PDB file of C-alpha atoms and ligand atoms in Angstrom:
ATOM      1  CA  MET N  24       4.117  -7.160  12.016  1.00 55.00           C
ATOM      2  CA  PRO N  25       2.493  -7.859  15.394  1.00 57.00           C
ATOM      3  CA  SER N  26      -1.085  -9.066  15.441  1.00 58.00           C
ATOM      4  CA  LEU N  27      -3.479  -6.558  16.954  1.00 60.00           C
ATOM      5  CA  SER N  28      -6.481  -8.888  17.044  1.00 69.00           C
ATOM      6  CA  VAL N  29      -9.287  -7.425  19.167  1.00 73.00           C
ATOM      7  CA  SER N  30     -12.834  -8.321  20.160  1.00 84.00           C
ATOM      8  CA  LEU N  31     -15.183  -5.367  19.938  1.00 88.00           C
ATOM      9  CA  ASN N  32     -18.452  -6.836  21.355  1.00 89.00           C
ATOM     10  CA  LEU N  33     -20.741  -4.360  19.611  1.00 95.00           C
ATOM     11  CA  ASN N  34     -24.455  -4.049  20.450  1.00 96.00           C
ATOM     12  CA  GLY N  35     -25.409  -2.206  17.276  1.00 97.00           C
ATOM     13  CA  SER N  36     -24.158  -0.822  13.980  1.00 98.00           C
ATOM     14  CA  VAL N  37     -21.648   2.047  13.817  1.00 98.00           C
ATOM     15  CA  GLY N  38     -21.164   4.653  11.088  1.00 98.00           C
ATOM     16  CA  LYS N  39     -23.352   6.229   8.434  1.00 98.00           C
ATOM     17  CA  ASP N  40     -27.048   5.772   9.384  1.00 97.00           C
ATOM     18  CA  GLY N  41     -25.960   3.342  12.116  1.00 98.00           C
ATOM     19  CA  LYS N  42     -27.404   2.949  15.629  1.00 98.00           C
ATOM     20  CA  ASN N  43     -24.225   4.600  16.909  1.00 98.00           C
ATOM     21  CA  GLN N  44     -24.572   3.821  20.595  1.00 98.00           C
ATOM     22  CA  PRO N  45     -21.739   5.681  22.348  1.00 97.00           C
ATOM     23  CA  HIS N  46     -20.065   2.564  23.792  1.00 96.00           C
ATOM     24  CA  ASP N  47     -20.075   0.904  20.352  1.00 97.00           C
ATOM     25  CA  VAL N  48     -18.715   3.985  18.601  1.00 98.00           C
ATOM     26  CA  LEU N  49     -15.904   4.282  21.128  1.00 97.00           C
ATOM     27  CA  ALA N  50     -15.040   0.585  20.719  1.00 96.00           C
ATOM     28  CA  VAL N  51     -14.870   0.919  16.919  1.00 97.00           C
ATOM     29  CA  LYS N  52     -12.828   4.123  17.019  1.00 97.00           C
ATOM     30  CA  ASN N  53     -10.439   2.616  19.570  1.00 96.00           C
ATOM     31  CA  GLY N  54     -10.089  -0.443  17.342  1.00 96.00           C
ATOM     32  CA  LEU N  55      -9.344   1.685  14.282  1.00 97.00           C
ATOM     33  CA  ALA N  56      -6.951   3.915  16.222  1.00 97.00           C
ATOM     34  CA  ASP N  57      -5.117   0.856  17.585  1.00 96.00           C
ATOM     35  CA  LEU N  58      -4.529  -0.186  13.967  1.00 97.00           C
ATOM     36  CA  GLY N  59      -3.068   3.243  13.187  1.00 97.00           C
ATOM     37  CA  PHE N  60      -6.068   4.743  11.377  1.00 98.00           C
ATOM     38  CA  PRO N  61      -6.428   8.495  11.976  1.00 97.00           C
ATOM     39  CA  VAL N  62      -9.550   8.685  14.174  1.00 97.00           C
ATOM     40  CA  THR N  63      -9.974  10.294  17.586  1.00 97.00           C
ATOM     41  CA  ARG N  64     -10.775   8.005  20.520  1.00 97.00           C
ATOM     42  CA  ASP N  65     -14.268   9.323  21.293  1.00 98.00           C
ATOM     43  CA  SER N  66     -17.952   8.361  20.887  1.00 97.00           C
ATOM     44  CA  LEU N  67     -18.765  10.723  18.027  1.00 97.00           C
ATOM     45  CA  VAL N  68     -19.635   9.689  14.474  1.00 98.00           C
ATOM     46  CA  ASN N  69     -18.648  12.596  12.236  1.00 96.00           C
ATOM     47  CA  PRO N  70     -17.786  12.790   8.506  1.00 97.00           C
ATOM     48  CA  GLU N  71     -14.134  11.989   9.264  1.00 96.00           C
ATOM     49  CA  THR N  72     -15.191   8.817  11.098  1.00 97.00           C
ATOM     50  CA  ILE N  73     -17.311   7.714   8.146  1.00 98.00           C
ATOM     51  CA  ASP N  74     -14.449   8.455   5.732  1.00 98.00           C
ATOM     52  CA  ILE N  75     -12.103   6.214   7.710  1.00 98.00           C
ATOM     53  CA  ILE N  76     -14.702   3.402   7.900  1.00 98.00           C
ATOM     54  CA  LYS N  77     -15.008   3.677   4.098  1.00 98.00           C
ATOM     55  CA  LEU N  78     -11.217   3.577   3.800  1.00 98.00           C
ATOM     56  CA  PHE N  79     -11.137   0.379   5.856  1.00 98.00           C
ATOM     57  CA  GLN N  80     -13.977  -1.131   3.787  1.00 98.00           C
ATOM     58  CA  SER N  81     -12.203  -0.254   0.527  1.00 98.00           C
ATOM     59  CA  ILE N  82      -8.987  -1.878   1.761  1.00 98.00           C
ATOM     60  CA  ILE N  83     -10.583  -5.203   2.691  1.00 98.00           C
ATOM     61  CA  LYS N  84     -12.436  -5.268  -0.649  1.00 98.00           C
ATOM     62  CA  GLY N  85      -9.144  -4.814  -2.498  1.00 98.00           C
ATOM     63  CA  GLN N  86     -10.275  -1.538  -4.092  1.00 97.00           C
ATOM     64  CA  THR N  87      -7.720   1.163  -4.923  1.00 96.00           C
ATOM     65  CA  ILE N  88     -10.321   3.947  -4.871  1.00 96.00           C
ATOM     66  CA  ILE N  89     -12.712   4.679  -1.981  1.00 96.00           C
ATOM     67  CA  VAL N  90     -15.910   2.594  -1.930  1.00 96.00           C
ATOM     68  CA  GLY N  91     -18.080   1.256   0.907  1.00 94.00           C
ATOM     69  CA  ASP N  92     -21.223   2.351   2.719  1.00 96.00           C
ATOM     70  CA  GLY N  93     -19.419   3.796   5.747  1.00 98.00           C
ATOM     71  CA  ARG N  94     -21.262   1.601   8.239  1.00 98.00           C
ATOM     72  CA  ILE N  95     -20.066  -1.350  10.327  1.00 97.00           C
ATOM     73  CA  ASP N  96     -22.902  -3.881  10.721  1.00 97.00           C
ATOM     74  CA  LEU N  97     -22.963  -6.563  13.397  1.00 95.00           C
ATOM     75  CA  ASP N  98     -22.840  -9.484  10.982  1.00 89.00           C
ATOM     76  CA  GLY N  99     -20.925  -7.752   8.187  1.00 94.00           C
ATOM     77  CA  PRO N 100     -17.457  -8.329   6.715  1.00 95.00           C
ATOM     78  CA  THR N 101     -16.055  -5.032   8.009  1.00 97.00           C
ATOM     79  CA  LEU N 102     -16.500  -5.996  11.669  1.00 97.00           C
ATOM     80  CA  LYS N 103     -15.025  -9.451  11.007  1.00 96.00           C
ATOM     81  CA  PHE N 104     -11.872  -8.031   9.384  1.00 96.00           C
ATOM     82  CA  LEU N 105     -11.560  -5.306  12.022  1.00 96.00           C
ATOM     83  CA  GLN N 106     -11.242  -8.097  14.604  1.00 95.00           C
ATOM     84  CA  ALA N 107      -9.008 -10.349  12.473  1.00 96.00           C
ATOM     85  CA  ALA N 108      -5.485 -11.354  13.459  1.00 95.00           C
ATOM     86  CA  ASN N 109      -4.285  -9.927  10.141  1.00 96.00           C
ATOM     87  CA  ALA N 110      -6.415  -6.767  10.116  1.00 97.00           C
ATOM     88  CA  PRO N 111      -4.714  -4.113   7.968  1.00 98.00           C
ATOM     89  CA  GLN N 112      -2.779  -1.519   9.915  1.00 98.00           C
ATOM     90  CA  TRP N 113      -2.433   2.026   8.540  1.00 98.00           C
ATOM     91  CA  LEU N 114       1.198   3.089   8.665  1.00 98.00           C
ATOM     92  CA  GLU N 115       3.720   5.440   7.140  1.00 97.00           C
ATOM     93  CA  MET N 116       6.225   3.685   4.887  1.00 97.00           C
ATOM     94  CA  PRO N 117       9.563   3.357   6.715  1.00 97.00           C
ATOM     95  CA  LYS N 118      12.391   5.408   5.214  1.00 97.00           C
ATOM     96  CA  GLY N 119      14.359   2.326   4.136  1.00 98.00           C
ATOM     97  CA  SER N 120      18.124   1.836   3.876  1.00 97.00           C
ATOM     98  CA  PRO N 121      20.749   0.014   1.788  1.00 97.00           C
ATOM     99  CA  ALA N 122      20.653  -2.848   4.314  1.00 97.00           C
ATOM    100  CA  GLU N 123      16.897  -3.210   3.688  1.00 98.00           C
ATOM    101  CA  GLY N 124      17.187  -3.031  -0.118  1.00 98.00           C
ATOM    102  CA  PHE N 125      14.764  -0.130  -0.530  1.00 98.00           C
ATOM    103  CA  ILE N 126      14.515   3.642  -0.083  1.00 98.00           C
ATOM    104  CA  ASN N 127      11.326   5.668   0.466  1.00 97.00           C
ATOM    105  CA  HIS N 128      11.490   8.581  -1.991  1.00 96.00           C
ATOM    106  CA  ASP N 129       8.628  10.459  -0.278  1.00 92.00           C
ATOM    107  CA  ASN N 130      10.604  10.458   2.942  1.00 91.00           C
ATOM    108  CA  ARG N 131      13.610  11.922   1.100  1.00 88.00           C
ATOM    109  CA  GLN N 132      11.374  14.620  -0.383  1.00 89.00           C
ATOM    110  CA  GLY N 133       9.693  15.297   2.949  1.00 89.00           C
ATOM    111  CA  ASP N 134       6.143  14.779   1.681  1.00 89.00           C
ATOM    112  CA  ASN N 135       3.391  12.729   3.336  1.00 89.00           C
ATOM    113  CA  HIS N 136       2.225  10.719   0.331  1.00 93.00           C
ATOM    114  CA  ASP N 137       3.672   7.560   1.832  1.00 95.00           C
ATOM    115  CA  PHE N 138       0.912   6.138   4.038  1.00 97.00           C
ATOM    116  CA  GLY N 139      -0.536   2.743   3.349  1.00 98.00           C
ATOM    117  CA  THR N 140      -1.554  -0.636   4.628  1.00 98.00           C
ATOM    118  CA  SER N 141       0.783  -2.798   6.656  1.00 98.00           C
ATOM    119  CA  TRP N 142       0.137  -5.324   3.870  1.00 98.00           C
ATOM    120  CA  MET N 143       1.747  -3.158   1.183  1.00 98.00           C
ATOM    121  CA  ILE N 144       4.595  -2.113   3.444  1.00 98.00           C
ATOM    122  CA  GLU N 145       5.314  -5.711   4.404  1.00 98.00           C
ATOM    123  CA  MET N 146       5.179  -6.744   0.735  1.00 98.00           C
ATOM    124  CA  ILE N 147       7.772  -4.085  -0.182  1.00 98.00           C
ATOM    125  CA  GLN N 148      10.004  -5.004   2.746  1.00 98.00           C
ATOM    126  CA  THR N 149       9.847  -8.704   1.850  1.00 98.00           C
ATOM    127  CA  ALA N 150      10.448  -8.078  -1.863  1.00 98.00           C
ATOM    128  CA  ALA N 151      13.348  -5.731  -1.075  1.00 98.00           C
ATOM    129  CA  GLN N 152      14.979  -8.413   1.055  1.00 98.00           C
ATOM    130  CA  LEU N 153      14.594 -10.852  -1.824  1.00 98.00           C
ATOM    131  CA  TYR N 154      16.030  -8.287  -4.281  1.00 98.00           C
ATOM    132  CA  LEU N 155      18.946  -7.831  -1.890  1.00 98.00           C
ATOM    133  CA  ASN N 156      19.617 -11.564  -1.765  1.00 98.00           C
ATOM    134  CA  THR N 157      19.028 -12.375  -5.426  1.00 97.00           C
ATOM    135  CA  TYR N 158      20.547  -9.346  -7.168  1.00 98.00           C
ATOM    136  CA  LEU N 159      22.087  -6.572  -5.052  1.00 98.00           C
ATOM    137  CA  SER N 160      24.422  -9.027  -3.354  1.00 97.00           C
ATOM    138  CA  SER N 161      26.027  -9.782  -6.734  1.00 98.00           C
ATOM    139  CA  HIS N 162      25.490  -6.267  -8.209  1.00 98.00           C
ATOM    140  CA  PRO N 163      26.373  -4.010  -5.276  1.00 96.00           C
ATOM    141  CA  SER N 164      26.375  -0.803  -7.323  1.00 97.00           C
ATOM    142  CA  ALA N 165      22.805  -1.323  -8.607  1.00 98.00           C
ATOM    143  CA  ALA N 166      20.008   0.964  -7.421  1.00 98.00           C
ATOM    144  CA  LEU N 167      17.853   0.110  -4.405  1.00 98.00           C
ATOM    145  CA  ILE N 168      14.107  -0.341  -4.878  1.00 98.00           C
ATOM    146  CA  GLN N 169      12.828   3.230  -4.590  1.00 98.00           C
ATOM    147  CA  THR N 170       9.183   3.576  -3.547  1.00 98.00           C
ATOM    148  CA  ASN N 171       7.116   6.640  -4.375  1.00 96.00           C
ATOM    149  CA  ASP N 172       3.534   7.677  -3.547  1.00 93.00           C
ATOM    150  CA  LEU N 173       1.529   5.171  -1.578  1.00 94.00           C
ATOM    151  CA  SER N 174      -1.507   7.092  -0.252  1.00 94.00           C
ATOM    152  CA  LYS N 175      -2.068  10.394   1.555  1.00 95.00           C
ATOM    153  CA  SER N 176      -1.965  10.338   5.355  1.00 94.00           C
ATOM    154  CA  ARG N 177      -5.760   9.841   5.623  1.00 94.00           C
ATOM    155  CA  GLY N 178      -6.126   7.954   2.336  1.00 95.00           C
ATOM    156  CA  GLY N 179      -8.775   9.115  -0.127  1.00 93.00           C
ATOM    157  CA  ILE N 180      -8.497  11.280  -3.194  1.00 91.00           C
ATOM    158  CA  THR N 181      -5.028  12.386  -4.247  1.00 86.00           C
ATOM    159  CA  SER N 182      -4.403  14.892  -7.020  1.00 85.00           C
ATOM    160  CA  ALA N 183      -1.334  12.914  -8.140  1.00 82.00           C
ATOM    161  CA  HIS N 184      -3.178   9.725  -9.147  1.00 86.00           C
ATOM    162  CA  ILE N 185      -6.551   8.258 -10.059  1.00 86.00           C
ATOM    163  CA  THR N 186      -6.071   5.305  -7.714  1.00 94.00           C
ATOM    164  CA  HIS N 187      -3.590   5.240  -4.775  1.00 95.00           C
ATOM    165  CA  GLN N 188      -6.508   6.026  -2.402  1.00 96.00           C
ATOM    166  CA  THR N 189      -6.424   3.013  -0.107  1.00 97.00           C
ATOM    167  CA  GLY N 190      -2.839   2.044   0.707  1.00 98.00           C
ATOM    168  CA  LEU N 191      -2.898  -0.951  -1.641  1.00 98.00           C
ATOM    169  CA  SER N 192      -0.906   0.820  -4.413  1.00 97.00           C
ATOM    170  CA  CYS N 193       2.730   1.841  -4.621  1.00 97.00           C
ATOM    171  CA  ASP N 194       4.936   3.203  -7.399  1.00 97.00           C
ATOM    172  CA  ILE N 195       8.554   2.235  -8.063  1.00 98.00           C
ATOM    173  CA  ARG N 196      10.947   4.746  -9.654  1.00 98.00           C
ATOM    174  CA  LEU N 197      13.140   3.484 -12.467  1.00 98.00           C
ATOM    175  CA  PRO N 198      16.625   2.245 -11.526  1.00 98.00           C
ATOM    176  CA  ARG N 199      19.489   3.908 -13.405  1.00 98.00           C
ATOM    177  CA  LYS N 200      22.817   2.475 -14.459  1.00 98.00           C
ATOM    178  CA  ASP N 201      24.558   5.026 -12.214  1.00 97.00           C
ATOM    179  CA  GLY N 202      22.895   3.415  -9.174  1.00 98.00           C
ATOM    180  CA  LYS N 203      20.417   6.271  -8.683  1.00 97.00           C
ATOM    181  CA  SER N 204      16.688   6.193  -9.491  1.00 98.00           C
ATOM    182  CA  GLY N 205      14.115   8.277 -11.332  1.00 97.00           C
ATOM    183  CA  GLY N 206      14.159  11.118 -13.840  1.00 97.00           C
ATOM    184  CA  ILE N 207      14.157   8.771 -16.843  1.00 98.00           C
ATOM    185  CA  VAL N 208      11.765   6.721 -18.999  1.00 98.00           C
ATOM    186  CA  PHE N 209      12.213   3.076 -20.004  1.00 98.00           C
ATOM    187  CA  SER N 210      13.647   3.997 -23.439  1.00 98.00           C
ATOM    188  CA  ASP N 211      16.456   6.057 -21.870  1.00 98.00           C
ATOM    189  CA  SER N 212      19.950   4.555 -22.237  1.00 98.00           C
ATOM    190  CA  GLN N 213      20.447   5.152 -18.505  1.00 98.00           C
ATOM    191  CA  PHE N 214      17.595   2.744 -17.628  1.00 98.00           C
ATOM    192  CA  ASP N 215      18.975  -0.297 -15.787  1.00 98.00           C
ATOM    193  CA  ARG N 216      16.671  -2.982 -17.154  1.00 98.00           C
ATOM    194  CA  ASN N 217      18.471  -5.819 -15.406  1.00 98.00           C
ATOM    195  CA  ALA N 218      17.935  -4.211 -12.000  1.00 98.00           C
ATOM    196  CA  MET N 219      14.289  -3.468 -12.840  1.00 98.00           C
ATOM    197  CA  ARG N 220      13.751  -7.073 -13.943  1.00 98.00           C
ATOM    198  CA  ALA N 221      15.186  -8.289 -10.634  1.00 98.00           C
ATOM    199  CA  MET N 222      12.973  -5.851  -8.688  1.00 98.00           C
ATOM    200  CA  LEU N 223       9.784  -6.914 -10.468  1.00 98.00           C
ATOM    201  CA  LYS N 224      10.669 -10.586 -10.062  1.00 98.00           C
ATOM    202  CA  ALA N 225      11.274 -10.046  -6.348  1.00 98.00           C
ATOM    203  CA  ILE N 226       7.911  -8.286  -6.045  1.00 98.00           C
ATOM    204  CA  ARG N 227       6.181 -11.134  -7.889  1.00 98.00           C
ATOM    205  CA  ASN N 228       8.093 -13.883  -6.058  1.00 98.00           C
ATOM    206  CA  GLN N 229       7.757 -12.693  -2.466  1.00 98.00           C
ATOM    207  CA  SER N 230       5.306 -15.111  -0.926  1.00 95.00           C
ATOM    208  CA  LYS N 231       3.464 -12.927   1.600  1.00 96.00           C
ATOM    209  CA  TYR N 232       1.005 -10.992  -0.584  1.00 98.00           C
ATOM    210  CA  ALA N 233      -0.553 -11.677  -3.978  1.00 98.00           C
ATOM    211  CA  ILE N 234       0.101  -9.084  -6.679  1.00 98.00           C
ATOM    212  CA  LYS N 235      -2.986  -7.840  -8.525  1.00 98.00           C
ATOM    213  CA  GLN N 236      -1.085  -6.045 -11.292  1.00 98.00           C
ATOM    214  CA  ILE N 237       2.132  -4.286 -12.218  1.00 98.00           C
ATOM    215  CA  LEU N 238       1.765  -1.466 -14.763  1.00 98.00           C
ATOM    216  CA  PHE N 239       4.931  -0.471 -16.662  1.00 98.00           C
ATOM    217  CA  ASN N 240       5.503   0.165 -20.358  1.00 98.00           C
ATOM    218  CA  ASP N 241       8.924  -1.380 -21.026  1.00 98.00           C
ATOM    219  CA  PHE N 242       8.390  -3.703 -24.022  1.00 97.00           C
ATOM    220  CA  THR N 243      11.090  -6.168 -22.973  1.00 98.00           C
ATOM    221  CA  LEU N 244       9.741  -6.687 -19.458  1.00 98.00           C
ATOM    222  CA  ILE N 245       6.149  -6.844 -20.778  1.00 98.00           C
ATOM    223  CA  ALA N 246       7.233  -9.594 -23.185  1.00 98.00           C
ATOM    224  CA  GLU N 247       8.712 -11.446 -20.217  1.00 98.00           C
ATOM    225  CA  GLY N 248       5.332 -11.326 -18.457  1.00 98.00           C
ATOM    226  CA  LEU N 249       6.526  -9.128 -15.597  1.00 98.00           C
ATOM    227  CA  CYS N 250       4.239  -6.146 -16.213  1.00 98.00           C
ATOM    228  CA  VAL N 251       1.505  -4.798 -18.491  1.00 98.00           C
ATOM    229  CA  ASN N 252       1.152  -1.642 -20.558  1.00 98.00           C
ATOM    230  CA  ALA N 253      -0.884   1.334 -19.270  1.00 97.00           C
ATOM    231  CA  PRO N 254      -0.979   5.030 -20.210  1.00 96.00           C
ATOM    232  CA  GLY N 255       1.301   7.195 -18.073  1.00 96.00           C
ATOM    233  CA  HIS N 256       3.649   4.407 -16.997  1.00 97.00           C
ATOM    234  CA  ASP N 257       6.812   5.141 -19.024  1.00 98.00           C
ATOM    235  CA  ASN N 258       8.753   6.525 -16.052  1.00 98.00           C
ATOM    236  CA  HIS N 259       7.647   4.306 -13.167  1.00 98.00           C
ATOM    237  CA  ALA N 260       6.069   0.960 -12.341  1.00 98.00           C
ATOM    238  CA  HIS N 261       2.765   0.876 -10.473  1.00 98.00           C
ATOM    239  CA  ILE N 262       1.964  -2.036  -8.168  1.00 98.00           C
ATOM    240  CA  ASP N 263      -1.371  -3.097  -6.657  1.00 98.00           C
ATOM    241  CA  ILE N 264      -1.729  -5.905  -4.140  1.00 98.00           C
ATOM    242  CA  ILE N 265      -4.661  -8.194  -3.332  1.00 98.00           C
ATOM    243  CA  PRO N 266      -5.842  -8.363   0.310  1.00 98.00           C
ATOM    244  CA  PRO N 267      -4.840 -11.581   2.078  1.00 97.00           C
ATOM    245  CA  PRO N 268      -7.567 -13.969   3.258  1.00 96.00           C
ATOM    246  CA  ARG N 269      -8.878 -13.009   6.689  1.00 95.00           C
ATOM    247  CA  GLN N 270      -7.247 -14.923   9.536  1.00 93.00           C
TER     248      GLN N 270
HETATM  249 ZN1  LIG G   6       0.736   4.428  -9.401  1.00 61.49          ZN
END
């Protein structure tokens, strides 16, 4: 994805309990808006502004729930990453296609639980290309990688998950032997374990982003070191990524 590296030249802190000089606030909000974060391009610090600064802080800390003090300090890590060549963008997951090796289930359902970091989206796109090359090419009737539930359009708390607040998490629906996905658990005879193995390997082997963890309860794939057990993960795999080093 294109670099959006910017230089903000702030004179004081911006956000919760910050100095909030109008020119600085506008520069920060323009910077966040340029990256796709949902802020208005004005000089006002309101609760929504602070929420989005916290979202950005949580992302660069690699947290999957919202943390952060909501303030951008002149010598702090938030300002540095906001100006980095690989600053996270906030985007909606593309809808995907057979040629890309993945399908966005939220898009098919018409919901908006598919916003996340450019990092996660790029990881999925890269892994899906690898899955296409290493497995789908020789198993053309196998299911595509089917993503479900990144984060809500503004990030933050979602009733569907404990984490998934910061665009660093994504779920994968289970591939079926009929080439479709979802509606089954790992013990179902319809579960296509070979396709799932290839998907998880592609996710682990793509070289762009480090994987923090993959949660999924299939005993066979756990024994192979591809995932770990966690309550509630019989019918999907959950993936978290680690932020890349700042560039
Ligand atoms: Zn999940």
